[in-house]
């Protein structure tokens, strides 16, 4: 039998004529995609922000069920990705099954333990994903999201495409540990302080907001030392307009051992970017704003051991980031 899910973690749901749902983490309606086209670089096609926004990183649903099996109808394509992430099925908060997702349309069926149990389905954090139906062979009652809402914004290191699965990205691990309702706005390669991202965070109720800023700006040469502090100040001010008393945590770039000390085309090293982000974040004199130096999250030696390239942690790296950040990200009493 079907049980209409209460999906959470997205901004807009789009349903096509065949019933396939796309979960947008930024609302594309009435938006000009041309504003974020990457023009003039052949291997970086346009609309990359919106391709990332249409990937359901952090999107999930929960049910209380006594069914013996659950089936998920899912459609996937690589699109701009090099891989399609799996689907995670959690039972009573513990990973029960992780199933790979292939390109094309498919039905994934998982056997469940004797119930009643709380089942969560976490959708892939990488790939162009559509979902049509969740079917149970017994009773299943959709459950609303629980806990205070936490919004986290950042780059590929927040989207975590290389994590073991969608429930083991570092934001998912932190949210699960604290019992928070996660909204994961990690956009691989696309954390460039876009106004649509700032407005989305401003307009979404939350009890905690984290902003992981700088690594894409360094790599994409988005802003200079002259313009970056003001852009950070403007982004934070927009977020604050919708959240007068919500704690905001700004996290500067983690260690990137092979590029530390190397100026980009605009003459900024990663340390320069960290300094500019901190300057912009502190410019408002906001007493509810905390700054975390990303270099304290992982040591150089840990980064060298756990990264799969110059910038990106592997699965164990994302787990360690979650372990390190979980005690630092807390809600006021």
Short mmCIF file of C-alpha atoms in Angstrom, two decimals:
data_model
loop_
_atom_site.label_atom_id
_atom_site.label_comp_id
_atom_site.label_asym_id
_atom_site.label_seq_id
_atom_site.Cartn_x
_atom_site.Cartn_y
_atom_site.Cartn_z
CA UNK A 1 0.00 0.00 0.00
CA UNK A 2 1.11 3.58 -0.52
CA UNK A 3 1.72 6.04 2.29
CA UNK A 4 2.23 9.59 1.08
CA UNK A 5 5.61 10.66 2.45
CA UNK A 6 6.24 13.82 4.40
CA UNK A 7 9.52 14.59 2.64
CA UNK A 8 11.63 17.25 4.32
CA UNK A 9 14.85 19.13 3.59
CA UNK A 10 13.83 20.80 0.31
CA UNK A 11 12.47 24.17 -0.80
CA UNK A 12 10.23 23.29 -3.79
CA UNK A 13 8.83 20.03 -5.15
CA UNK A 14 8.20 19.71 -8.87
CA UNK A 15 6.09 16.84 -10.27
CA UNK A 16 6.16 15.99 -13.99
CA UNK A 17 3.39 14.44 -16.08
CA UNK A 18 4.57 10.91 -15.25
CA UNK A 19 4.49 11.59 -11.52
CA UNK A 20 8.26 11.89 -10.98
CA UNK A 21 9.15 14.35 -8.21
CA UNK A 22 12.24 16.56 -8.26
CA UNK A 23 13.20 18.07 -4.92
CA UNK A 24 14.73 21.52 -5.34
CA UNK A 25 16.80 22.83 -2.44
CA UNK A 26 16.52 26.32 -3.93
CA UNK A 27 13.20 27.39 -5.45
CA UNK A 28 13.66 27.73 -9.23
CA UNK A 29 10.32 29.39 -9.89
CA UNK A 30 10.63 32.85 -11.43
CA UNK A 31 14.42 32.65 -11.20
CA UNK A 32 16.77 33.55 -14.05
CA UNK A 33 19.17 30.63 -14.44
CA UNK A 34 21.33 32.91 -16.61
CA UNK A 35 22.42 34.75 -13.47
CA UNK A 36 24.54 31.77 -12.45
CA UNK A 37 25.69 30.47 -15.84
CA UNK A 38 29.42 29.83 -15.96
CA UNK A 39 30.20 31.46 -19.30
CA UNK A 40 33.33 30.91 -21.41
CA UNK A 41 34.70 27.73 -19.82
CA UNK A 42 33.81 24.76 -22.07
CA UNK A 43 34.15 22.07 -19.39
CA UNK A 44 31.99 24.00 -16.91
CA UNK A 45 28.50 24.22 -18.43
CA UNK A 46 25.92 26.71 -17.25
CA UNK A 47 23.19 26.17 -14.67
CA UNK A 48 25.54 24.25 -12.39
CA UNK A 49 24.08 25.89 -9.27
CA UNK A 50 20.61 24.81 -10.33
CA UNK A 51 21.76 21.30 -11.22
CA UNK A 52 23.18 21.04 -7.70
CA UNK A 53 20.01 22.53 -6.22
CA UNK A 54 17.92 19.83 -7.93
CA UNK A 55 19.90 17.07 -6.17
CA UNK A 56 18.13 15.93 -2.97
CA UNK A 57 21.09 16.03 -0.57
CA UNK A 58 19.63 15.82 2.93
CA UNK A 59 16.08 15.15 1.68
CA UNK A 60 14.39 12.34 3.58
CA UNK A 61 11.08 11.04 4.90
CA UNK A 62 10.02 8.91 7.86
CA UNK A 63 7.24 6.46 8.65
CA UNK A 64 6.09 4.39 11.61
CA UNK A 65 5.47 1.00 10.04
CA UNK A 66 4.86 -2.65 10.76
CA UNK A 67 5.30 -3.63 7.09
CA UNK A 68 7.66 -6.42 6.09
CA UNK A 69 8.96 -4.66 2.97
CA UNK A 70 9.22 -1.16 1.52
CA UNK A 71 9.76 -0.27 -2.14
CA UNK A 72 11.01 3.02 -3.57
CA UNK A 73 10.49 4.01 -7.20
CA UNK A 74 13.43 6.17 -8.20
CA UNK A 75 14.89 7.58 -11.41
CA UNK A 76 18.50 8.71 -11.70
CA UNK A 77 20.95 10.17 -14.19
CA UNK A 78 24.53 11.34 -13.85
CA UNK A 79 23.83 14.82 -15.28
CA UNK A 80 26.89 16.85 -14.15
CA UNK A 81 27.98 14.23 -11.59
CA UNK A 82 30.66 11.55 -11.87
CA UNK A 83 28.64 9.19 -9.67
CA UNK A 84 25.13 8.53 -8.39
CA UNK A 85 24.98 8.16 -4.62
CA UNK A 86 23.01 5.35 -2.95
CA UNK A 87 19.75 5.44 -0.99
CA UNK A 88 19.91 4.84 2.77
CA UNK A 89 17.18 3.09 4.76
CA UNK A 90 17.39 3.68 8.52
CA UNK A 91 15.42 1.71 11.11
CA UNK A 92 15.03 3.32 14.52
CA UNK A 93 17.89 5.69 13.73
CA UNK A 94 20.38 3.01 12.64
CA UNK A 95 21.44 2.27 9.06
CA UNK A 96 19.49 -0.84 8.04
CA UNK A 97 20.18 -1.01 4.30
CA UNK A 98 22.15 0.95 1.72
CA UNK A 99 21.17 0.33 -1.88
CA UNK A 100 23.03 1.49 -5.00
CA UNK A 101 21.13 3.52 -7.54
CA UNK A 102 21.70 2.92 -11.26
CA UNK A 103 21.02 5.26 -14.15
CA UNK A 104 17.42 5.03 -15.34
CA UNK A 105 14.15 4.07 -13.68
CA UNK A 106 14.13 1.35 -11.03
CA UNK A 107 12.34 0.01 -7.98
CA UNK A 108 14.39 -0.65 -4.85
CA UNK A 109 12.85 -3.09 -2.35
CA UNK A 110 14.12 -3.58 1.20
CA UNK A 111 12.98 -6.10 3.80
CA UNK A 112 12.19 -4.60 7.21
CA UNK A 113 12.51 -6.15 10.68
CA UNK A 114 9.37 -6.98 12.66
CA UNK A 115 7.63 -3.78 13.66
CA UNK A 116 6.49 -1.37 14.50
CA UNK A 117 9.67 0.50 13.59
CA UNK A 118 10.53 4.04 12.57
CA UNK A 119 11.79 3.92 8.99
CA UNK A 120 13.68 6.79 7.37
CA UNK A 121 14.60 6.96 3.69
CA UNK A 122 17.47 9.32 2.80
CA UNK A 123 17.69 10.19 -0.90
CA UNK A 124 21.01 10.32 -2.79
CA UNK A 125 23.30 13.31 -2.26
CA UNK A 126 24.73 13.00 -5.80
CA UNK A 127 23.03 12.59 -9.16
CA UNK A 128 19.96 13.92 -10.93
CA UNK A 129 17.24 12.19 -8.94
CA UNK A 130 13.49 11.77 -9.32
CA UNK A 131 11.19 9.88 -6.95
CA UNK A 132 7.70 8.62 -7.73
CA UNK A 133 6.30 6.28 -5.09
CA UNK A 134 7.07 4.65 -1.75
CA UNK A 135 5.10 1.42 -1.30
CA UNK A 136 4.68 -0.76 1.82
CA UNK A 137 3.14 -4.23 2.11
CA UNK A 138 1.58 -3.30 5.44
CA UNK A 139 0.54 -0.35 7.56
CA UNK A 140 2.73 2.74 7.39
CA UNK A 141 2.04 6.11 8.99
CA UNK A 142 4.06 9.06 7.64
CA UNK A 143 5.90 10.94 10.39
CA UNK A 144 6.58 14.68 10.39
CA UNK A 145 10.14 15.95 10.86
CA UNK A 146 11.16 16.33 14.48
CA UNK A 147 13.60 18.52 16.35
CA UNK A 148 14.76 22.09 15.82
CA UNK A 149 15.61 23.02 12.25
CA UNK A 150 19.25 23.52 11.31
CA UNK A 151 20.29 25.07 8.00
CA UNK A 152 23.84 24.56 6.76
CA UNK A 153 25.21 26.23 3.60
CA UNK A 154 28.44 25.42 1.85
CA UNK A 155 30.35 23.75 -0.96
CA UNK A 156 31.03 20.16 -2.02
CA UNK A 157 32.48 19.62 1.45
CA UNK A 158 28.96 20.26 2.78
CA UNK A 159 27.16 18.35 0.00
CA UNK A 160 29.58 15.44 0.62
CA UNK A 161 29.05 13.60 -2.66
CA UNK A 162 31.87 11.23 -1.70
CA UNK A 163 30.38 10.15 1.65
CA UNK A 164 29.46 6.50 2.08
CA UNK A 165 25.79 7.42 1.77
CA UNK A 166 23.32 10.26 2.28
CA UNK A 167 22.87 9.55 6.00
CA UNK A 168 26.65 9.75 6.51
CA UNK A 169 27.41 13.18 5.12
CA UNK A 170 28.83 15.29 7.92
CA UNK A 171 25.66 17.44 8.14
CA UNK A 172 23.52 14.29 8.34
CA UNK A 173 25.74 12.83 11.06
CA UNK A 174 25.59 16.02 13.14
CA UNK A 175 21.82 16.37 12.67
CA UNK A 176 21.19 12.73 13.58
CA UNK A 177 23.35 12.99 16.70
CA UNK A 178 21.52 16.08 17.95
CA UNK A 179 18.04 15.14 16.73
CA UNK A 180 17.79 18.16 14.43
CA UNK A 181 15.67 18.75 11.33
CA UNK A 182 18.36 19.23 8.67
CA UNK A 183 18.20 21.55 5.68
CA UNK A 184 21.43 20.86 3.77
CA UNK A 185 22.35 23.61 1.32
CA UNK A 186 25.68 22.21 0.19
CA UNK A 187 26.26 22.95 -3.51
CA UNK A 188 29.41 21.36 -4.94
CA UNK A 189 31.51 24.03 -6.60
CA UNK A 190 28.71 26.57 -6.20
CA UNK A 191 29.14 28.24 -2.80
CA UNK A 192 29.68 31.75 -4.16
CA UNK A 193 27.48 33.83 -1.85
CA UNK A 194 24.65 33.88 -4.37
CA UNK A 195 21.77 36.16 -3.35
CA UNK A 196 19.23 33.35 -3.95
CA UNK A 197 21.02 31.27 -1.31
CA UNK A 198 21.03 34.14 1.18
CA UNK A 199 17.33 34.83 0.58
CA UNK A 200 16.45 31.14 0.92
CA UNK A 201 18.16 30.95 4.31
CA UNK A 202 16.61 34.27 5.34
CA UNK A 203 13.11 33.03 4.52
CA UNK A 204 13.38 29.53 6.05
CA UNK A 205 12.63 29.23 9.79
CA UNK A 206 15.59 27.82 11.72
CA UNK A 207 17.04 27.53 15.20
CA UNK A 208 20.67 27.33 14.01
CA UNK A 209 22.44 28.40 10.81
CA UNK A 210 25.94 27.46 9.69
CA UNK A 211 27.74 29.00 6.73
CA UNK A 212 30.88 27.24 5.43
CA UNK A 213 32.45 29.93 3.27
CA UNK A 214 35.55 30.39 1.17
CA UNK A 215 36.85 27.28 -0.57
CA UNK A 216 34.82 27.74 -3.78
CA UNK A 217 35.59 31.44 -3.75
CA UNK A 218 39.30 30.61 -3.65
CA UNK A 219 39.09 27.95 -6.37
CA UNK A 220 36.63 29.83 -8.56
CA UNK A 221 38.44 33.16 -8.12
CA UNK A 222 35.05 34.68 -7.45
CA UNK A 223 36.02 37.70 -5.36
CA UNK A 224 39.21 39.63 -4.72
CA UNK A 225 40.61 40.79 -1.41
CA UNK A 226 38.91 44.11 -2.13
CA UNK A 227 35.41 42.66 -2.64
CA UNK A 228 35.22 39.46 -0.56
CA UNK A 229 34.81 40.95 2.95
CA UNK A 230 31.90 43.11 1.81
CA UNK A 231 30.23 40.21 0.03
CA UNK A 232 30.42 38.11 3.19
CA UNK A 233 29.06 41.00 5.25
CA UNK A 234 26.15 41.44 2.80
CA UNK A 235 25.33 37.71 2.76
CA UNK A 236 25.34 37.46 6.56
CA UNK A 237 23.25 40.64 6.84
CA UNK A 238 20.61 39.21 4.48
CA UNK A 239 20.44 36.00 6.51
CA UNK A 240 20.21 37.98 9.74
CA UNK A 241 17.28 40.02 8.38
CA UNK A 242 15.10 36.90 8.60
CA UNK A 243 16.60 35.56 11.82
CA UNK A 244 17.05 38.38 14.34
CA UNK A 245 18.11 36.10 17.20
CA UNK A 246 19.11 32.81 15.58
CA UNK A 247 22.72 31.73 16.24
CA UNK A 248 24.83 31.90 13.09
CA UNK A 249 28.11 30.00 12.83
CA UNK A 250 30.57 30.90 10.06
CA UNK A 251 33.19 28.25 9.26
CA UNK A 252 36.27 29.20 7.23
CA UNK A 253 37.95 26.74 4.82
CA UNK A 254 39.39 23.51 6.17
CA UNK A 255 43.01 22.64 5.52
CA UNK A 256 43.82 21.92 1.87
CA UNK A 257 47.44 20.75 2.18
CA UNK A 258 48.40 20.82 -1.49
CA UNK A 259 47.16 24.34 -2.19
CA UNK A 260 47.96 26.12 1.07
CA UNK A 261 50.15 29.13 0.41
CA UNK A 262 49.47 29.15 -3.34
CA UNK A 263 47.87 32.39 -4.62
CA UNK A 264 44.96 32.02 -7.00
CA UNK A 265 44.58 34.14 -10.13
CA UNK A 266 43.42 37.08 -7.99
CA UNK A 267 46.44 36.80 -5.70
CA UNK A 268 44.59 35.31 -2.72
CA UNK A 269 45.93 32.38 -0.74
CA UNK A 270 43.57 30.26 1.33
CA UNK A 271 44.75 32.08 4.43
CA UNK A 272 43.87 35.37 2.71
CA UNK A 273 40.39 34.00 2.01
CA UNK A 274 40.03 32.90 5.63
CA UNK A 275 41.01 36.38 6.80
CA UNK A 276 38.56 38.05 4.39
CA UNK A 277 35.70 35.76 5.46
CA UNK A 278 36.41 36.47 9.12
CA UNK A 279 36.61 40.22 8.48
CA UNK A 280 33.26 40.23 6.66
CA UNK A 281 31.57 37.99 9.23
CA UNK A 282 32.66 40.17 12.14
CA UNK A 283 31.83 43.46 10.43
CA UNK A 284 28.26 43.54 11.75
CA UNK A 285 29.38 43.23 15.36
CA UNK A 286 26.79 40.48 15.75
CA UNK A 287 26.78 39.00 19.27
CA UNK A 288 24.89 35.91 18.03
CA UNK A 289 27.54 35.09 15.43
CA UNK A 290 30.30 32.56 16.13
CA UNK A 291 33.32 31.94 13.92
CA UNK A 292 35.08 28.57 13.60
CA UNK A 293 38.51 28.45 11.99
CA UNK A 294 38.26 25.51 9.59
CA UNK A 295 41.91 24.67 10.18
CA UNK A 296 40.95 23.50 13.68
CA UNK A 297 38.47 20.91 12.39
CA UNK A 298 41.07 18.65 10.78
CA UNK A 299 44.83 18.81 11.20
CA UNK A 300 47.15 18.97 8.20
CA UNK A 301 48.16 15.38 8.86
CA UNK A 302 44.53 14.21 9.04
CA UNK A 303 43.73 16.03 5.82
CA UNK A 304 46.68 14.43 4.06
CA UNK A 305 45.58 11.00 5.24
CA UNK A 306 41.84 11.36 4.61
CA UNK A 307 41.51 13.50 1.47
CA UNK A 308 40.96 11.85 -1.91
CA UNK A 309 42.36 14.86 -3.80
CA UNK A 310 43.64 18.36 -3.03
CA UNK A 311 40.36 19.51 -1.44
CA UNK A 312 37.87 16.72 -0.76
CA UNK A 313 37.71 14.34 2.18
CA UNK A 314 36.89 10.70 1.59
CA UNK A 315 34.11 8.94 3.51
CA UNK A 316 36.14 8.59 6.70
CA UNK A 317 37.08 12.25 6.47
CA UNK A 318 33.43 13.27 6.39
CA UNK A 319 32.77 11.08 9.42
CA UNK A 320 35.60 12.76 11.31
CA UNK A 321 34.39 16.24 10.34
CA UNK A 322 30.98 15.31 11.77
CA UNK A 323 32.58 14.07 14.99
CA UNK A 324 34.59 17.28 15.36
CA UNK A 325 31.78 19.71 14.55
CA UNK A 326 28.97 18.00 16.48
CA UNK A 327 30.10 19.26 19.92
CA UNK A 328 30.82 22.73 18.54
CA UNK A 329 27.38 23.20 17.00
CA UNK A 330 24.85 23.54 19.78
CA UNK A 331 21.61 25.37 20.47
CA UNK A 332 21.19 27.87 23.32
CA UNK A 333 19.20 26.64 26.30
#
